[in-house]
Short mmCIF file of C-alpha atoms and ligand atoms in Angstrom, two decimals:
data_model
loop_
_atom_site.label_atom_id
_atom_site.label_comp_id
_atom_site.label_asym_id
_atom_site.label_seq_id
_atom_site.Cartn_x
_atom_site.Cartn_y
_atom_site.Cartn_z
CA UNK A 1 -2.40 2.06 -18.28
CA UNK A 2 -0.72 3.96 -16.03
CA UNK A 3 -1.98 5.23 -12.66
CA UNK A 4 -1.70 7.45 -9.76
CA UNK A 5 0.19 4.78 -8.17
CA UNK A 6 2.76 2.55 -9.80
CA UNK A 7 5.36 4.43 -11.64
CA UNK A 8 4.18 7.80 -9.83
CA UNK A 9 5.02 6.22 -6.53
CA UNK A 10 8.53 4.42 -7.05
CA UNK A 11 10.54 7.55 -6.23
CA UNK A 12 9.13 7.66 -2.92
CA UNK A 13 10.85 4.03 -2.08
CA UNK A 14 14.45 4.15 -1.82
CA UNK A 15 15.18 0.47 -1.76
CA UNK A 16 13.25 0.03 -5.67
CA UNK A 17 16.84 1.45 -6.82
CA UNK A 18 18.47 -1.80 -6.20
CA UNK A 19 19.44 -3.96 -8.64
CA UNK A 20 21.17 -7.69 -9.00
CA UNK A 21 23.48 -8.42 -11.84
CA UNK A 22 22.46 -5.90 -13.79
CA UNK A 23 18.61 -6.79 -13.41
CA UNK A 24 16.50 -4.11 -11.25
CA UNK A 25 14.74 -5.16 -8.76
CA UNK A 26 11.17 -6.38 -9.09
CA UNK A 27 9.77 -6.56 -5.60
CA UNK A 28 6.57 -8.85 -5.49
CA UNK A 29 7.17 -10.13 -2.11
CA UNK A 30 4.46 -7.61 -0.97
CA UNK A 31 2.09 -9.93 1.43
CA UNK A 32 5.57 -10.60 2.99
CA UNK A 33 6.13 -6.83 3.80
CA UNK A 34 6.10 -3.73 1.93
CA UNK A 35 8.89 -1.46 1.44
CA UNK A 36 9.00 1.60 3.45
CA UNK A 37 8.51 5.17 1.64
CA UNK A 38 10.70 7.77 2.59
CA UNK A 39 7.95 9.52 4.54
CA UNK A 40 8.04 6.74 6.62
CA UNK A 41 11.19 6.42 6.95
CA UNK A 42 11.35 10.26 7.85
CA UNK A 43 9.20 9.37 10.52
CA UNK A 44 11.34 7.04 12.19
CA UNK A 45 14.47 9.32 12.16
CA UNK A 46 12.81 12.56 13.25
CA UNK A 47 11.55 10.63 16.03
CA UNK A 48 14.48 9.40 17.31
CA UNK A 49 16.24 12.55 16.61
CA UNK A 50 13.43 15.32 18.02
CA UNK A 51 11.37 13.21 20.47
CA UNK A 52 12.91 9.99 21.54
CA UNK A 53 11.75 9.11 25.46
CA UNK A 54 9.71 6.64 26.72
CA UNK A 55 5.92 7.28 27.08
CA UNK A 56 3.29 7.37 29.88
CA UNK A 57 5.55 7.68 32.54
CA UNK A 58 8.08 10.29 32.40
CA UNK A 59 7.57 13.68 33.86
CA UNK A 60 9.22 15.96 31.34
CA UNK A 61 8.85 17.85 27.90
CA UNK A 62 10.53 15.07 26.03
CA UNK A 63 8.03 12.25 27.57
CA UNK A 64 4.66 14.41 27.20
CA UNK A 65 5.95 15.16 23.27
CA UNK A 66 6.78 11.15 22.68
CA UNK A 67 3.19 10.27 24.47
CA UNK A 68 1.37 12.95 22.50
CA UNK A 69 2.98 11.47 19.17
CA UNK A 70 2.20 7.57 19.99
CA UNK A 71 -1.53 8.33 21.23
CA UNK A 72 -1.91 10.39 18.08
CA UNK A 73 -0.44 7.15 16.17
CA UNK A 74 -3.32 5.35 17.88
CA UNK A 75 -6.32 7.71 16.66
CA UNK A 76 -4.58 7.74 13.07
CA UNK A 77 -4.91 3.94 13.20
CA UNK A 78 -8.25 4.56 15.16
CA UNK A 79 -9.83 6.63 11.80
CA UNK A 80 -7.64 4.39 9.38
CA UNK A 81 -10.29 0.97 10.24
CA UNK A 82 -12.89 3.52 11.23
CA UNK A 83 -12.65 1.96 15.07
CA UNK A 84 -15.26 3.97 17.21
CA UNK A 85 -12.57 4.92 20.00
CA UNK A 86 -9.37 5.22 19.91
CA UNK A 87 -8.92 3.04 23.19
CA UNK A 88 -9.95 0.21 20.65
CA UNK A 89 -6.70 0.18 19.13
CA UNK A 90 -3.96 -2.13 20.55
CA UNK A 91 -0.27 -1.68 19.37
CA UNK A 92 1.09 -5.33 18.84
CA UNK A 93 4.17 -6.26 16.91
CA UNK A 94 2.26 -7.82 14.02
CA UNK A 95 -0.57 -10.39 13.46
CA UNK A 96 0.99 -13.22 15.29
CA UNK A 97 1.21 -11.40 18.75
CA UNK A 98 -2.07 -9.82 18.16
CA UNK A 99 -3.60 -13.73 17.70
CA UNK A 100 -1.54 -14.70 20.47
CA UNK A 101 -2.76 -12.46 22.87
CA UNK A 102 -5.95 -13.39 22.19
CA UNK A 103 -5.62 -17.39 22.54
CA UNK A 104 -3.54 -16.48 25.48
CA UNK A 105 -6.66 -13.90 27.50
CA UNK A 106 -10.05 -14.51 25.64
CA UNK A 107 -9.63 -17.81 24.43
CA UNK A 108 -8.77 -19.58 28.23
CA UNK A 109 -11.66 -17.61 29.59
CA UNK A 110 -14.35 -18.64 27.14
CA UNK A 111 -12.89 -22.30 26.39
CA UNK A 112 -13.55 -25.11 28.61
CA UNK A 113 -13.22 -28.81 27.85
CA UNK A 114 -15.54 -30.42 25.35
CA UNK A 115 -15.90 -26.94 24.20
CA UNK A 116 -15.71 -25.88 20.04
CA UNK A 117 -13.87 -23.14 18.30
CA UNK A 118 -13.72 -22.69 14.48
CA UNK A 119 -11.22 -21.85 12.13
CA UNK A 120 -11.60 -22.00 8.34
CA UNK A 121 -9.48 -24.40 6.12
CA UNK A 122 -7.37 -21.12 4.69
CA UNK A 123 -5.48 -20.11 7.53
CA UNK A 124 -1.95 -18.96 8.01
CA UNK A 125 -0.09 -20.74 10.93
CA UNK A 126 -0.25 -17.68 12.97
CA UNK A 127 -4.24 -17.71 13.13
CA UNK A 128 -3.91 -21.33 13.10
CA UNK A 129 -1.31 -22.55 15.68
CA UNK A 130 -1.71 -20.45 18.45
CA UNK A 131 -5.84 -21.71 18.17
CA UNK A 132 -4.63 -25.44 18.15
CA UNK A 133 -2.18 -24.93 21.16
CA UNK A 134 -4.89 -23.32 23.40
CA UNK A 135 -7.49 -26.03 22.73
CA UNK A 136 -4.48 -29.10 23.47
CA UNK A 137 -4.24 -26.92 26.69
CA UNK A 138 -8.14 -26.56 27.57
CA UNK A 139 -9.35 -29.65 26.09
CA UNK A 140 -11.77 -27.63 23.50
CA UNK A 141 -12.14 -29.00 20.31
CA UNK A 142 -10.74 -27.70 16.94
CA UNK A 143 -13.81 -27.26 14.07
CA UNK A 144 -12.07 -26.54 10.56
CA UNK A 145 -14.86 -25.15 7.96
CA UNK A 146 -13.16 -25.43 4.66
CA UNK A 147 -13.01 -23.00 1.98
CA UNK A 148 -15.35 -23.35 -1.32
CA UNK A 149 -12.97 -24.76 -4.08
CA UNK A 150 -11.26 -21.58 -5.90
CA UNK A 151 -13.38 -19.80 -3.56
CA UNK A 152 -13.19 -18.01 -0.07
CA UNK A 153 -15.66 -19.27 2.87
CA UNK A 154 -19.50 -20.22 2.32
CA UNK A 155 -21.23 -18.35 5.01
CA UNK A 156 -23.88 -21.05 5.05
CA UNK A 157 -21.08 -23.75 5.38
CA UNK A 158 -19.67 -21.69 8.15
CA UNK A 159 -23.14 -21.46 10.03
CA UNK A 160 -23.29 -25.32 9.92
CA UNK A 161 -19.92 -25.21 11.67
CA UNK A 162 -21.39 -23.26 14.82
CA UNK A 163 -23.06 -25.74 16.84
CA UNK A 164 -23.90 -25.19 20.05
CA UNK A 165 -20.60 -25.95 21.57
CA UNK A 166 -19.17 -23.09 19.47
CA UNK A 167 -17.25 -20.53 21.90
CA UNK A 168 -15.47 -18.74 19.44
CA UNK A 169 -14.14 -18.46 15.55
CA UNK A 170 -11.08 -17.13 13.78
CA UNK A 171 -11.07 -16.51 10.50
CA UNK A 172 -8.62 -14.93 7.80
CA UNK A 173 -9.78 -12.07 5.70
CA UNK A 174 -7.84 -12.23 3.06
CA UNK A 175 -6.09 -15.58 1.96
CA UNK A 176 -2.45 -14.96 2.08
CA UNK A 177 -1.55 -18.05 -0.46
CA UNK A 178 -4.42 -16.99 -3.37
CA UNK A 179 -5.59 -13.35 -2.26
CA UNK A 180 -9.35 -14.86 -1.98
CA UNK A 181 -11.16 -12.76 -0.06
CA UNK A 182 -14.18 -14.18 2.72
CA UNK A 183 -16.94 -12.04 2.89
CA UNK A 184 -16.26 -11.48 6.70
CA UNK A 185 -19.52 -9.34 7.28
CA UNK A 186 -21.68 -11.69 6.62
CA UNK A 187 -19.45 -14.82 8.17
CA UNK A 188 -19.62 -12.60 11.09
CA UNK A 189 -22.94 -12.35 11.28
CA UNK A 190 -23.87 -15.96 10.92
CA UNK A 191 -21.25 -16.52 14.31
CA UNK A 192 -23.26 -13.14 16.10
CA UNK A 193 -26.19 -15.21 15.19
CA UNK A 194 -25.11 -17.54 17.53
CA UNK A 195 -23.69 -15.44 19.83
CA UNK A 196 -19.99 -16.40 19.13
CA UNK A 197 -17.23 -13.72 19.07
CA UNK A 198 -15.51 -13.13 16.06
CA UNK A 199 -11.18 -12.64 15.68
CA UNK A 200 -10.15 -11.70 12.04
CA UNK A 201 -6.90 -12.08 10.69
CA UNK A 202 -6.50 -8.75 8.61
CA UNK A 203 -2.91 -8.92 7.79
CA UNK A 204 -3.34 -9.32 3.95
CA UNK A 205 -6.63 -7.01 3.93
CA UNK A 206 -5.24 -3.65 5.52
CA UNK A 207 -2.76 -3.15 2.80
CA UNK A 208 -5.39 -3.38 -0.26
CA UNK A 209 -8.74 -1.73 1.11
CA UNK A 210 -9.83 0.50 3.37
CA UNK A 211 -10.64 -1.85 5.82
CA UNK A 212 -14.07 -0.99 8.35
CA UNK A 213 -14.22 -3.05 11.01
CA UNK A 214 -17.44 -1.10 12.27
CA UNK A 215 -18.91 -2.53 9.05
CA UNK A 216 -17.88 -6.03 9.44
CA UNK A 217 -18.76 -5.84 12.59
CA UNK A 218 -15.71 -8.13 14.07
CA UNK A 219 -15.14 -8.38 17.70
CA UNK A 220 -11.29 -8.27 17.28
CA UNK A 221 -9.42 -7.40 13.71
CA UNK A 222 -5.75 -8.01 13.75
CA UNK A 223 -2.85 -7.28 11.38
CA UNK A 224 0.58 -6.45 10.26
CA UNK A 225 1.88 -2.68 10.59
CA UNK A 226 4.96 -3.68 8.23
CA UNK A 227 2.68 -5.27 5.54
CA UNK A 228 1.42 -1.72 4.92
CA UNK A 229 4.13 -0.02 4.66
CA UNK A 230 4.85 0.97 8.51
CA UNK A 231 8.07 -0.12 10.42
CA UNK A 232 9.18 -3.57 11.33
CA UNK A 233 7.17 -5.52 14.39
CA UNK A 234 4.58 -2.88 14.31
CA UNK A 235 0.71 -4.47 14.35
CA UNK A 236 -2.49 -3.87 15.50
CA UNK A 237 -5.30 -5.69 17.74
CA UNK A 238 -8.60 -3.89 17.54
CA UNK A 239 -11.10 -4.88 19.48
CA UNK A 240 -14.42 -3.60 20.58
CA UNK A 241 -14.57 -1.87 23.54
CA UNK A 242 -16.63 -3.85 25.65
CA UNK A 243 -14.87 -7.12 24.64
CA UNK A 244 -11.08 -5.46 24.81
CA UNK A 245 -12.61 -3.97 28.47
CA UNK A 246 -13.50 -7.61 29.29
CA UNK A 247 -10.02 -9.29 28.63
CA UNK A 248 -7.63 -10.31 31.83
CA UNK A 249 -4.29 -8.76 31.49
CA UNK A 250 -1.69 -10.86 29.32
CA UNK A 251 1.81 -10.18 29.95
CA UNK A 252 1.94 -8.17 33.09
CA UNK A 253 4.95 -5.23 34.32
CA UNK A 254 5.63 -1.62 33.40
CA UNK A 255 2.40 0.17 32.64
CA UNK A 256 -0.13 -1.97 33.33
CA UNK A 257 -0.78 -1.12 37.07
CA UNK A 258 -2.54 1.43 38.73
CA UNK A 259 -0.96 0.74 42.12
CA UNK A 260 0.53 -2.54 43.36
CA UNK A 261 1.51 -3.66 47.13
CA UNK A 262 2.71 -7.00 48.91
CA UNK A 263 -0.53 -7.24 50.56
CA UNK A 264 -3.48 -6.19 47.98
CA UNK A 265 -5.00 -7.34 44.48
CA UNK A 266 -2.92 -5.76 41.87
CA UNK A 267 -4.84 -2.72 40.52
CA UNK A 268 -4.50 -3.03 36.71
CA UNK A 269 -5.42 -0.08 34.63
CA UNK A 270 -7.68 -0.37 31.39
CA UNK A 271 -7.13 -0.85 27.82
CA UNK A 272 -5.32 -0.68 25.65
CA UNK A 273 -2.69 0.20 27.89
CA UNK A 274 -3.34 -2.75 29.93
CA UNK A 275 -2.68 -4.83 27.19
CA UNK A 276 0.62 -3.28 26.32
CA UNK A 277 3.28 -3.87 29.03
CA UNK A 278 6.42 -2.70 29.13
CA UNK A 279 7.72 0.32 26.80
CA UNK A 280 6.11 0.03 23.40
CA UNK A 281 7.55 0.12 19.88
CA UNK A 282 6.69 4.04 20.35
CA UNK A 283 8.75 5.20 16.78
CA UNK A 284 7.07 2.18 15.05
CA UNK A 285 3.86 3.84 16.22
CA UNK A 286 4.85 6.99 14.77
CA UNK A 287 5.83 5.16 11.61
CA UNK A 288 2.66 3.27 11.38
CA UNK A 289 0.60 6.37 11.25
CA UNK A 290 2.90 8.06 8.83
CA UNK A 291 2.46 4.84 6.74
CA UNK A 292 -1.53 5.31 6.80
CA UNK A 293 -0.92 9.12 6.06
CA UNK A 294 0.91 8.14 3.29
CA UNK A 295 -1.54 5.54 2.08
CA UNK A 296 -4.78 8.26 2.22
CA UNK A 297 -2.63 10.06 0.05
CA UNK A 298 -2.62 8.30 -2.74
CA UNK A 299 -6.12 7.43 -2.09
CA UNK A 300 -7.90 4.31 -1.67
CA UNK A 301 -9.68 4.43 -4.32
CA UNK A 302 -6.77 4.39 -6.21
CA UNK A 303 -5.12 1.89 -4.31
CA UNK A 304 -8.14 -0.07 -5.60
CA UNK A 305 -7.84 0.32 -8.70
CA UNK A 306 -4.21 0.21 -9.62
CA UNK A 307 -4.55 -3.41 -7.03
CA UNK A 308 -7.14 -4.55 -10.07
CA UNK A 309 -5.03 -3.66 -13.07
CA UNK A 310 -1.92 -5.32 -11.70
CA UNK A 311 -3.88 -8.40 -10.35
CA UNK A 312 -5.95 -8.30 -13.84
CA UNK A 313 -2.79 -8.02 -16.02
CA UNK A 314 -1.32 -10.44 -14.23
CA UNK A 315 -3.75 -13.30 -14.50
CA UNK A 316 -3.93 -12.49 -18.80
CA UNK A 317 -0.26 -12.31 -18.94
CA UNK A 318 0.65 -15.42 -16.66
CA UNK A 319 -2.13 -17.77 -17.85
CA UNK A 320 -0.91 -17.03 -21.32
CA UNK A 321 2.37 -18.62 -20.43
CA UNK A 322 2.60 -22.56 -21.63
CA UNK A 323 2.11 -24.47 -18.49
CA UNK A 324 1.88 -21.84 -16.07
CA UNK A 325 -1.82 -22.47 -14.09
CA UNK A 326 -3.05 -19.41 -11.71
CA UNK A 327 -4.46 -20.86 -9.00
CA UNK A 328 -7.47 -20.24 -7.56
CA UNK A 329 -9.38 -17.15 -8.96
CA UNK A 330 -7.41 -13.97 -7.88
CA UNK A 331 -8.97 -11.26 -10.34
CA UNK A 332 -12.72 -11.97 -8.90
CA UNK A 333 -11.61 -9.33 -6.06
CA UNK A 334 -8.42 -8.44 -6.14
CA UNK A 335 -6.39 -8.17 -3.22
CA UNK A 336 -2.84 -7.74 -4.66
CA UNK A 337 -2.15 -11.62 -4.78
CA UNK A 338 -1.41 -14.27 -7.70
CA UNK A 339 -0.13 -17.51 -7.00
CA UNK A 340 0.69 -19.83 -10.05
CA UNK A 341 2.14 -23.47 -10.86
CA UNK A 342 3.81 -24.24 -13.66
CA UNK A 343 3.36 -27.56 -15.08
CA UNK A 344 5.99 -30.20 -14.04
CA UNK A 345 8.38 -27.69 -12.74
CA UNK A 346 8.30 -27.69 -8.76
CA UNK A 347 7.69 -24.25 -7.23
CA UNK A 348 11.27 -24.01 -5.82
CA UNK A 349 12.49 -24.04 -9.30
CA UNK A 350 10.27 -21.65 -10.84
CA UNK A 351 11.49 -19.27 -7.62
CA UNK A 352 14.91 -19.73 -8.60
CA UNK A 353 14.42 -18.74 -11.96
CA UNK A 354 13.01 -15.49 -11.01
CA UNK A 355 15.13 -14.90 -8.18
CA UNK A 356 17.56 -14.99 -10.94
CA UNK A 357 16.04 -12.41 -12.57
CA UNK A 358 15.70 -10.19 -9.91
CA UNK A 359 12.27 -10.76 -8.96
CA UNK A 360 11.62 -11.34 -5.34
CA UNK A 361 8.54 -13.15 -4.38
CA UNK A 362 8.10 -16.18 -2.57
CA UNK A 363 7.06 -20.06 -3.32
CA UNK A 364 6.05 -23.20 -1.40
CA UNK A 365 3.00 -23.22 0.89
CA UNK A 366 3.53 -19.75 2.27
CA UNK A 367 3.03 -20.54 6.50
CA UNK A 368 -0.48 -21.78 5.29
CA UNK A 369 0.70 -25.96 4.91
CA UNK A 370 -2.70 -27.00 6.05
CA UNK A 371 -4.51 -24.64 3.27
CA UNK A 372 -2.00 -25.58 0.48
CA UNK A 373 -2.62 -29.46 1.67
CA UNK A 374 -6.07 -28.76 0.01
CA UNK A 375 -5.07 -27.36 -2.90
CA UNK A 376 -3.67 -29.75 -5.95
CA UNK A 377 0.18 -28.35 -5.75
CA UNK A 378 2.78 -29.25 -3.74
CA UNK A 379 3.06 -25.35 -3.23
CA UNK A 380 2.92 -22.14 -5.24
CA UNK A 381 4.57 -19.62 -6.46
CA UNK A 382 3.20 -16.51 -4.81
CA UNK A 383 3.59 -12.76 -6.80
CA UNK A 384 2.12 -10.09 -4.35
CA UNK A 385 1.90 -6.47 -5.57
CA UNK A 386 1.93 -2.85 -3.96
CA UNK A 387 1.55 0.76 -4.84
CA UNK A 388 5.06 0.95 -6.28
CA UNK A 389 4.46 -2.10 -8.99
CA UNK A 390 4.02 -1.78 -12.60
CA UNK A 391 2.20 -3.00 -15.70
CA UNK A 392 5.80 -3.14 -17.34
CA UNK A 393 7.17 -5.75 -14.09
CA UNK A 394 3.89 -7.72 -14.59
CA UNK A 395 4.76 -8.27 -17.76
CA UNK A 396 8.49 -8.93 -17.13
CA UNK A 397 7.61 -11.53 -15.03
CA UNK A 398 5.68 -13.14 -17.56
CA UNK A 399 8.26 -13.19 -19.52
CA UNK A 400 10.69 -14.62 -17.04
CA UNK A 401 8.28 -17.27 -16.85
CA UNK A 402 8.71 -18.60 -20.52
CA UNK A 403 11.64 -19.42 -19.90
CA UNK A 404 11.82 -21.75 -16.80
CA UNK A 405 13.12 -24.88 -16.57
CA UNK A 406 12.66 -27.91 -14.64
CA UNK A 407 15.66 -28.18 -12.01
CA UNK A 408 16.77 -29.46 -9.22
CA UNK A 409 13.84 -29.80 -7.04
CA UNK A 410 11.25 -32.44 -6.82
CA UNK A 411 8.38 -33.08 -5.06
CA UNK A 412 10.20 -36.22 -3.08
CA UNK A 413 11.80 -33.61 -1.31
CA UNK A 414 10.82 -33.53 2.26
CA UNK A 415 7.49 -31.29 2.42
CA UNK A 416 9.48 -29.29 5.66
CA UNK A 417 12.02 -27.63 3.53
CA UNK A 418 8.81 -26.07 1.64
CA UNK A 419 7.98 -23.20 3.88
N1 PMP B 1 -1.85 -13.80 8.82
C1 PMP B 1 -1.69 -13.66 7.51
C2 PMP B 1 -2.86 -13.87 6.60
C3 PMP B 1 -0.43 -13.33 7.00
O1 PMP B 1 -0.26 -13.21 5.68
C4 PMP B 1 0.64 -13.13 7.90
C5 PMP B 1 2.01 -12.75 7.40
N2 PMP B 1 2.57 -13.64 6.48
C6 PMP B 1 0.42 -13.27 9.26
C7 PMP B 1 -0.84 -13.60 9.69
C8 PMP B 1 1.50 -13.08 10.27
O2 PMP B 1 1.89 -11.73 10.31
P1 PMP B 1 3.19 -11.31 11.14
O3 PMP B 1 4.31 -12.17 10.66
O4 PMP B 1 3.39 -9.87 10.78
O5 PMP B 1 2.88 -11.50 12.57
#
């Protein structure tokens, strides 16, 4: 059962030689972030070391080389979603700026009061809160369409959601609690239908399919460099042209100007550079596309499949365990996520356990409280897989799991400490 990924991979990721007490590590804290490969990690250095300088504004060797390498960062990430131009990419440092900047510049100008925007019931806070916040400010009103149960997003649901207050919708991709996936193209076409823009949280999509946001046909895509193996606060906002060209400027300073005086308009200059003031995270940039490099060279194909026969193995293996319940229905498409519960045993304790065995993943509700609310648990325990994980740490997991016990945590604890 072995792939082109998995075991083949591991070498290239310095940090899977760890180990805790004697027990490897078994890193399945992937929607989190992904560990770095050495390629990427090469990146960074010979950046710093060759070409470090700012970019766009200095007038030497070192500054043309270190603009050259982060605007050929941009059309790497430009062919890696298959955006038309490259001026369609926006470097962010992750998901949650990207969303940000959006409430912040499209969603004042097309939200008044009395106004609607829609979310879907599976959010994560950070295409959740910053949504809520701007419509307290404007006085819009907040329209949650729920997910299907064990399901992603009913398109037909969704168009009953767009009335004609409707401005705009956000909507996740990929669910970062059960992996479901929406089928954005076609949610997307029921909100074109009514002529409402689309944002899409990509942050748990990018790392397990080749994402093309031509195809879905979203107005704005965002997500998480480091959740694909690129550098730390590294993220993207794409964004079609015309609606990226139509956006005031957010944060304002260093490289945003054409010309500025006490007595004129400031002249700002256009996107995406407009939308990224002050110096850049240039070597995360360069990281980023060495991450994407990396990525087409395994092939997404086989990303695909290896994604399947972890996500596959793992639903067999862990719903064979006594008590243990996967939630939701991960192997219909999978996207390298499998939450579980085990029966009486709060997901704190079933954490613990692994953590014990040297298996990092994560429980609770996973920055998505409002989406676990819906679901029976009090939270889940969330297993997320990359390139680098194995049939063989699937199944040690499993084992792990025959073996928990019921500790020290119960679900009278206050719901806060379950992040
Ligand atoms: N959306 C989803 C679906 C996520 O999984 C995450 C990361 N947990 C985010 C947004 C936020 O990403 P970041 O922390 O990189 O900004």
């Amino acid at each position: 059962a072995q792939t082109a990924a998995g075991d083949r991979v591991r070498e290239d990721f310095p940090i899977l030689g760890r180990s805790f007490d004697g027990n490897p590590l078994v890193y399945l804290d992937n929607a989190a972030t992904t560990q770095k490969p050495r390629a990427v990690l090469d990146a960074l250095v010979t950046f710093y070391e060759t070409a470090n300088s700012n970019v766009g504004r200095g007038y030497h060797r070192l500054a043309f080389e270190a603009t050259d390498a982060y605007e050929e960062s941009r059309a790497v990430v430009q062919r890696a979603i298959n955006a038309e131009h490259t001026d369609e990419v926006v470097f962010t440092s992750g998901t949650t700026a990207a969303v940000n900047m959006l409430a912040d510049t499209l969603g004042r100008a097309v939200l008044a009061e009395g106004d609607q925007l829609v979310v879907t019931g599976m959010e994560h806070n950070s295409n959740l809160l910053p949504w809520r916040r701007l419509c307290e400010a404007t006085g819009a009103e907040l329209v949650v369409v729920d997910a299907e149960q064990g399901g992603g997003v009913d398109p037909a649901r969704f168009a009953e959601g767009l009335g004609p207050r409707v401005r705009l919708a956000a909507l996740t991709h990929v669910s970062n609690v059960l992996g479901t996936v929406n089928p954005v193209r076609e949610l997307v076409a029921a909100a074109h239908r009514r002529d409402v823009p689309v944002v899409v949280d990509g942050a748990q999509a990018v790392p397990h399919r080749k994402v093309d946001v031509r195809d879905l046909d979203a107005d704005f895509y965002c997500f998480s460099g480091h959740k694909v193996y690129g550098p730390m606060y590294t993220g993207v906002l794409y964004g079609k042209r015309e609606r990226l060209a139509g956006l005031p400027p957010w944060q304002v300073g260093g490289g945003t100007v054409k010309d500025v005086t006490f007595e004129d308009p400031v002249r700002y200059v256009g996107v995406p550079a407009r939308l990224e003031a002050g110096t850049p995270n240039i070597a995360g940039a360069v990281g980023l596309a060495a991450a994407f490099d990396y990525l087409d060279a395994i092939g997404w194909s086989e990303i695909r499949r290896h994604d399947e026969l972890l996500v596959r193995t793992a639903v067999e293996a862990f719903s064979a365990v006594p008590g243990v319940r996967v939630v939701g229905d991960p192997a219909a498409d999978p996207s390298g996520i499998v939450s579980l519960v085990v029966d009486g045993i709060h997901p704190y304790d079933v954490g613990d356990h692994l953590n014990r065995h040297g298996v990092a993943m994560r429980a609770g509700v996973h920055c998505a409280n409002t989406f676990v609310d819906t679901l029976d648990p009090v939270g889940t325990v969330r297993l997320s897989f990359g390139v680098y994980n194995t049939v063989e740490e699937v199944e040690f997991v499993s084992r792990a799991l025959r073996t928990v016990k019921a500790g020290v945590w119960t679900t009278e604890h206050p719901t806060e400490r379950f992040l």
